[in-house]
Structure formats: structure tokens, C-alpha cells
């Protein structure tokens, strides 16, 4: 775990509202611990957690709700009529977005411009900095499809990607570039892009 668990840094991040998205990779089971770390060490950042449908197979929504201290967002279209649109609420609320971990499927959908869930539509419309920490199967990082998707995403001015870290596949036992980068590393990239975008707006550059 990061060193600042012992010495909290209360001013590291300039964004104040973080949308933290968990997708259906096994590593999403670590998300409650990271949400607790955010709340303990960066309480000034209001964090809203969203889970894809597949993510709920690996992590407890009840645990994330309790640890995060606020209702969880389920990345499905609401069954009941709403006065306001969930994707618009999320898009306008978030100062920054972190997708941790991001599955091959999520990265692909995002890169292709799909907007088939509330979170995905919010991200496609957002100008806030969006960070992704891919967690991939063996060979996924080297695949032509993933390389193409990541190259396309890095062309977007508000998107940053933390390359996968070395990790051991639970299926093969082999070590490769499979695991999501630690959340603090992803948030550092998001913070840097947030500052760059803010500086660009002050200089009158187009978003």
C-alpha cells in the first residue's frame, strides 16, 4: 500500500469530485480498500463509486457503499422513470474520472465511442480528465486490438492511460503485463492531466 497511508497528503489532488468506476476484472475486489484509503487520506475529494454489471460478481456493492459512505452507482439504465438523466448527472458532477480496473471489453467500448450504459455515455461526453488502468488477460496488452484502442484513446486530450503492471495470471500462473497499475499511480496521471487542462482553459485553448 502507498506510503501516504501513514502521512496523509491533504492537498495532492486539485480535483474535488472523483467518479471511480470499477469494471469486471478480478482486481476490482481490491476496490473497497482503495476507497477506504481515499476517504482516510484524501477526504477533501468527494468520491462517487460506479460498478459495471460484471464488476458486482467480484466485489460487494454493500461493502463499497458502507466504506465509501454514499450510495453506489450501478452502470445500468434505470428501470424506473427519472426526472433527470443519470448519464448527464455523472458527466456534470465529475471533476475527474478513474476507471480502475478497466477490462479489455471496457477499454474497447470506450475507444470505439460506444455509449450503451450510463457511465459509458457520461465518459464519452465528458471533458473532465479520464484515467484508465487496464487489467488484461495474458497477451492482451500486446494484442493488435488493444494497441490500436490505447493509441486512439491517447489521442483524446482528456484521457490518460496507466500501462498494466507486472502481475501473475490466476489461470496460467505466468507473470506478464496483466495487472492494473495501482490506483495512486493512476490518480497521479489524472491529476497531471487535470492541471494541464486547467492551464489550457486559462490560456484560452480549445478543450
GROMACS .gro file of C-alpha atoms in nm:
model
  207
    1UNK     CA    1   0.000   0.000   0.000
    2UNK     CA    2   0.117   0.360  -0.056
    3UNK     CA    3   0.341   0.536   0.195
    4UNK     CA    4   0.095   0.820   0.249
    5UNK     CA    5  -0.128   0.586   0.445
    6UNK     CA    6   0.093   0.690   0.739
    7UNK     CA    7   0.125   1.058   0.650
    8UNK     CA    8  -0.186   1.177   0.466
    9UNK     CA    9  -0.133   1.442   0.199
   10UNK     CA   10  -0.436   1.671   0.215
   11UNK     CA   11  -0.356   1.874  -0.095
   12UNK     CA   12  -0.212   1.637  -0.353
   13UNK     CA   13  -0.511   1.641  -0.589
   14UNK     CA   14  -0.664   1.958  -0.734
   15UNK     CA   15  -0.984   1.786  -0.844
   16UNK     CA   16  -1.258   1.771  -0.581
   17UNK     CA   17  -1.517   1.528  -0.724
   18UNK     CA   18  -1.392   1.190  -0.843
   19UNK     CA   19  -1.602   0.932  -1.026
   20UNK     CA   20  -1.436   0.596  -0.956
   21UNK     CA   21  -1.551   0.325  -1.196
   22UNK     CA   22  -1.492  -0.045  -1.127
   23UNK     CA   23  -1.529  -0.296  -1.408
   24UNK     CA   24  -1.543  -0.675  -1.423
   25UNK     CA   25  -1.177  -0.765  -1.376
   26UNK     CA   26  -1.078  -0.977  -1.077
   27UNK     CA   27  -0.869  -0.689  -0.941
   28UNK     CA   28  -1.187  -0.493  -0.870
   29UNK     CA   29  -1.204  -0.693  -0.545
   30UNK     CA   30  -0.937  -0.454  -0.409
   31UNK     CA   31  -1.160  -0.151  -0.466
   32UNK     CA   32  -1.307  -0.132  -0.113
   33UNK     CA   33  -0.956  -0.096   0.030
   34UNK     CA   34  -0.871   0.183  -0.210
   35UNK     CA   35  -1.200   0.361  -0.140
   36UNK     CA   36  -1.113   0.347   0.229
   37UNK     CA   37  -0.766   0.486   0.151
   38UNK     CA   38  -0.919   0.776  -0.042
   39UNK     CA   39  -1.162   0.855   0.237
   40UNK     CA   40  -0.890   0.840   0.503
   41UNK     CA   41  -0.611   1.021   0.320
   42UNK     CA   42  -0.795   1.245   0.075
   43UNK     CA   43  -1.123   1.320   0.247
   44UNK     CA   44  -1.144   1.655   0.065
   45UNK     CA   45  -1.206   1.458  -0.257
   46UNK     CA   46  -1.572   1.360  -0.282
   47UNK     CA   47  -1.570   1.013  -0.435
   48UNK     CA   48  -1.863   0.853  -0.612
   49UNK     CA   49  -1.822   0.482  -0.699
   50UNK     CA   50  -1.984   0.320  -1.001
   51UNK     CA   51  -1.978  -0.051  -1.085
   52UNK     CA   52  -2.048  -0.226  -1.411
   53UNK     CA   53  -2.282  -0.523  -1.401
   54UNK     CA   54  -1.994  -0.773  -1.427
   55UNK     CA   55  -1.796  -0.600  -1.150
   56UNK     CA   56  -2.065  -0.693  -0.898
   57UNK     CA   57  -1.963  -1.058  -0.947
   58UNK     CA   58  -1.626  -0.983  -0.784
   59UNK     CA   59  -1.690  -0.707  -0.529
   60UNK     CA   60  -1.970  -0.636  -0.284
   61UNK     CA   61  -2.183  -0.327  -0.355
   62UNK     CA   62  -2.277  -0.328   0.013
   63UNK     CA   63  -1.912  -0.305   0.118
   64UNK     CA   64  -1.840  -0.019  -0.121
   65UNK     CA   65  -2.149   0.168  -0.007
   66UNK     CA   66  -2.055   0.132   0.359
   67UNK     CA   67  -1.686   0.216   0.315
   68UNK     CA   68  -1.749   0.497   0.069
   69UNK     CA   69  -2.025   0.649   0.280
   70UNK     CA   70  -2.255   0.721  -0.013
   71UNK     CA   71  -2.489   0.529  -0.246
   72UNK     CA   72  -2.327   0.320  -0.518
   73UNK     CA   73  -2.398   0.392  -0.885
   74UNK     CA   74  -2.493   0.085  -1.087
   75UNK     CA   75  -2.394   0.120  -1.452
   76UNK     CA   76  -2.731   0.015  -1.592
   77UNK     CA   77  -3.014   0.215  -1.736
   78UNK     CA   78  -3.266   0.282  -1.457
   79UNK     CA   79  -3.575   0.065  -1.472
   80UNK     CA   80  -3.792   0.333  -1.313
   81UNK     CA   81  -3.865   0.673  -1.471
   82UNK     CA   82  -3.634   0.953  -1.355
   83UNK     CA   83  -3.678   1.327  -1.355
   84UNK     CA   84  -3.312   1.370  -1.454
   85UNK     CA   85  -3.082   1.158  -1.671
   86UNK     CA   86  -2.818   0.958  -1.481
   87UNK     CA   87  -2.554   0.998  -1.752
   88UNK     CA   88  -2.597   1.376  -1.754
   89UNK     CA   89  -2.573   1.390  -1.375
   90UNK     CA   90  -2.249   1.190  -1.377
   91UNK     CA   91  -2.097   1.390  -1.662
   92UNK     CA   92  -2.170   1.725  -1.500
   93UNK     CA   93  -2.076   1.613  -1.147
   94UNK     CA   94  -1.729   1.465  -1.202
   95UNK     CA   95  -1.416   1.683  -1.193
   96UNK     CA   96  -1.216   1.369  -1.276
   97UNK     CA   97  -1.276   1.003  -1.359
   98UNK     CA   98  -1.069   0.695  -1.278
   99UNK     CA   99  -1.157   0.356  -1.427
  100UNK     CA  100  -0.993   0.101  -1.200
  101UNK     CA  101  -0.953  -0.166  -1.316
  102UNK     CA  102  -1.054  -0.134  -1.682
  103UNK     CA  103  -1.124  -0.460  -1.863
  104UNK     CA  104  -1.034  -0.532  -2.225
  105UNK     CA  105  -1.405  -0.501  -2.304
  106UNK     CA  106  -1.446  -0.165  -2.130
  107UNK     CA  107  -1.136  -0.017  -2.296
  108UNK     CA  108  -1.257  -0.139  -2.636
  109UNK     CA  109  -1.607   0.005  -2.594
  110UNK     CA  110  -1.469   0.338  -2.476
  111UNK     CA  111  -1.217   0.361  -2.761
  112UNK     CA  112  -1.482   0.281  -3.021
  113UNK     CA  113  -1.711   0.557  -2.896
  114UNK     CA  114  -1.987   0.329  -2.771
  115UNK     CA  115  -2.240   0.476  -2.531
  116UNK     CA  116  -2.451   0.177  -2.427
  117UNK     CA  117  -2.459   0.237  -2.049
  118UNK     CA  118  -2.498   0.549  -1.834
  119UNK     CA  119  -2.131   0.555  -1.729
  120UNK     CA  120  -2.005   0.496  -2.082
  121UNK     CA  121  -2.224   0.771  -2.223
  122UNK     CA  122  -2.114   1.008  -1.946
  123UNK     CA  123  -1.747   0.939  -2.021
  124UNK     CA  124  -1.794   0.989  -2.394
  125UNK     CA  125  -1.948   1.331  -2.330
  126UNK     CA  126  -1.717   1.445  -2.050
  127UNK     CA  127  -1.436   1.699  -2.085
  128UNK     CA  128  -1.300   1.609  -1.740
  129UNK     CA  129  -0.973   1.414  -1.722
  130UNK     CA  130  -1.037   1.040  -1.751
  131UNK     CA  131  -0.779   0.785  -1.641
  132UNK     CA  132  -0.787   0.415  -1.723
  133UNK     CA  133  -0.588   0.137  -1.557
  134UNK     CA  134  -0.631  -0.165  -1.787
  135UNK     CA  135  -0.627  -0.514  -1.634
  136UNK     CA  136  -0.586  -0.759  -1.918
  137UNK     CA  137  -0.565  -1.133  -1.985
  138UNK     CA  138  -0.233  -1.289  -2.091
  139UNK     CA  139  -0.136  -1.147  -2.429
  140UNK     CA  140  -0.397  -0.873  -2.409
  141UNK     CA  141  -0.158  -0.580  -2.375
  142UNK     CA  142   0.042  -0.694  -2.678
  143UNK     CA  143  -0.262  -0.765  -2.896
  144UNK     CA  144  -0.321  -0.559  -3.207
  145UNK     CA  145  -0.673  -0.468  -3.095
  146UNK     CA  146  -0.562  -0.335  -2.756
  147UNK     CA  147  -0.265  -0.148  -2.901
  148UNK     CA  148  -0.499   0.020  -3.151
  149UNK     CA  149  -0.754   0.108  -2.886
  150UNK     CA  150  -0.493   0.254  -2.650
  151UNK     CA  151  -0.336   0.457  -2.930
  152UNK     CA  152  -0.678   0.601  -3.017
  153UNK     CA  153  -0.753   0.686  -2.655
  154UNK     CA  154  -0.420   0.859  -2.606
  155UNK     CA  155  -0.518   1.092  -2.890
  156UNK     CA  156  -0.804   1.225  -2.679
  157UNK     CA  157  -0.695   1.538  -2.493
  158UNK     CA  158  -0.869   1.445  -2.167
  159UNK     CA  159  -0.772   1.074  -2.149
  160UNK     CA  160  -0.469   0.918  -1.979
  161UNK     CA  161  -0.378   0.551  -1.957
  162UNK     CA  162  -0.166   0.381  -1.691
  163UNK     CA  163   0.005   0.087  -1.860
  164UNK     CA  164  -0.056  -0.251  -1.695
  165UNK     CA  165   0.187  -0.355  -1.424
  166UNK     CA  166   0.354  -0.696  -1.393
  167UNK     CA  167   0.115  -0.947  -1.244
  168UNK     CA  168   0.063  -1.321  -1.220
  169UNK     CA  169  -0.225  -1.472  -1.413
  170UNK     CA  170  -0.454  -1.670  -1.183
  171UNK     CA  171  -0.522  -1.902  -1.480
  172UNK     CA  172  -0.175  -1.974  -1.618
  173UNK     CA  173   0.045  -1.879  -1.322
  174UNK     CA  174   0.269  -1.683  -1.559
  175UNK     CA  175   0.386  -1.328  -1.486
  176UNK     CA  176   0.316  -1.067  -1.753
  177UNK     CA  177   0.188  -0.714  -1.813
  178UNK     CA  178  -0.158  -0.806  -1.691
  179UNK     CA  179  -0.238  -0.627  -1.363
  180UNK     CA  180  -0.390  -0.282  -1.329
  181UNK     CA  181  -0.146  -0.013  -1.216
  182UNK     CA  182  -0.202   0.088  -0.852
  183UNK     CA  183  -0.478   0.342  -0.802
  184UNK     CA  184  -0.241   0.613  -0.664
  185UNK     CA  185  -0.031   0.589  -0.981
  186UNK     CA  186  -0.343   0.628  -1.195
  187UNK     CA  187  -0.463   0.926  -0.991
  188UNK     CA  188  -0.126   1.096  -1.029
  189UNK     CA  189  -0.170   1.078  -1.407
  190UNK     CA  190  -0.526   1.209  -1.376
  191UNK     CA  191  -0.405   1.497  -1.157
  192UNK     CA  192  -0.135   1.590  -1.408
  193UNK     CA  193  -0.387   1.595  -1.694
  194UNK     CA  194  -0.635   1.789  -1.478
  195UNK     CA  195  -0.372   2.058  -1.421
  196UNK     CA  196  -0.281   2.065  -1.792
  197UNK     CA  197  -0.644   2.105  -1.896
  198UNK     CA  198  -0.696   2.381  -1.640
  199UNK     CA  199  -0.388   2.565  -1.766
  200UNK     CA  200  -0.512   2.529  -2.123
  201UNK     CA  201  -0.851   2.679  -2.033
  202UNK     CA  202  -0.681   2.973  -1.862
  203UNK     CA  203  -0.474   3.028  -2.176
  204UNK     CA  204  -0.788   3.018  -2.392
  205UNK     CA  205  -0.701   2.694  -2.568
  206UNK     CA  206  -0.990   2.487  -2.709
  207UNK     CA  207  -1.099   2.191  -2.495
   0.00000   0.00000   0.00000
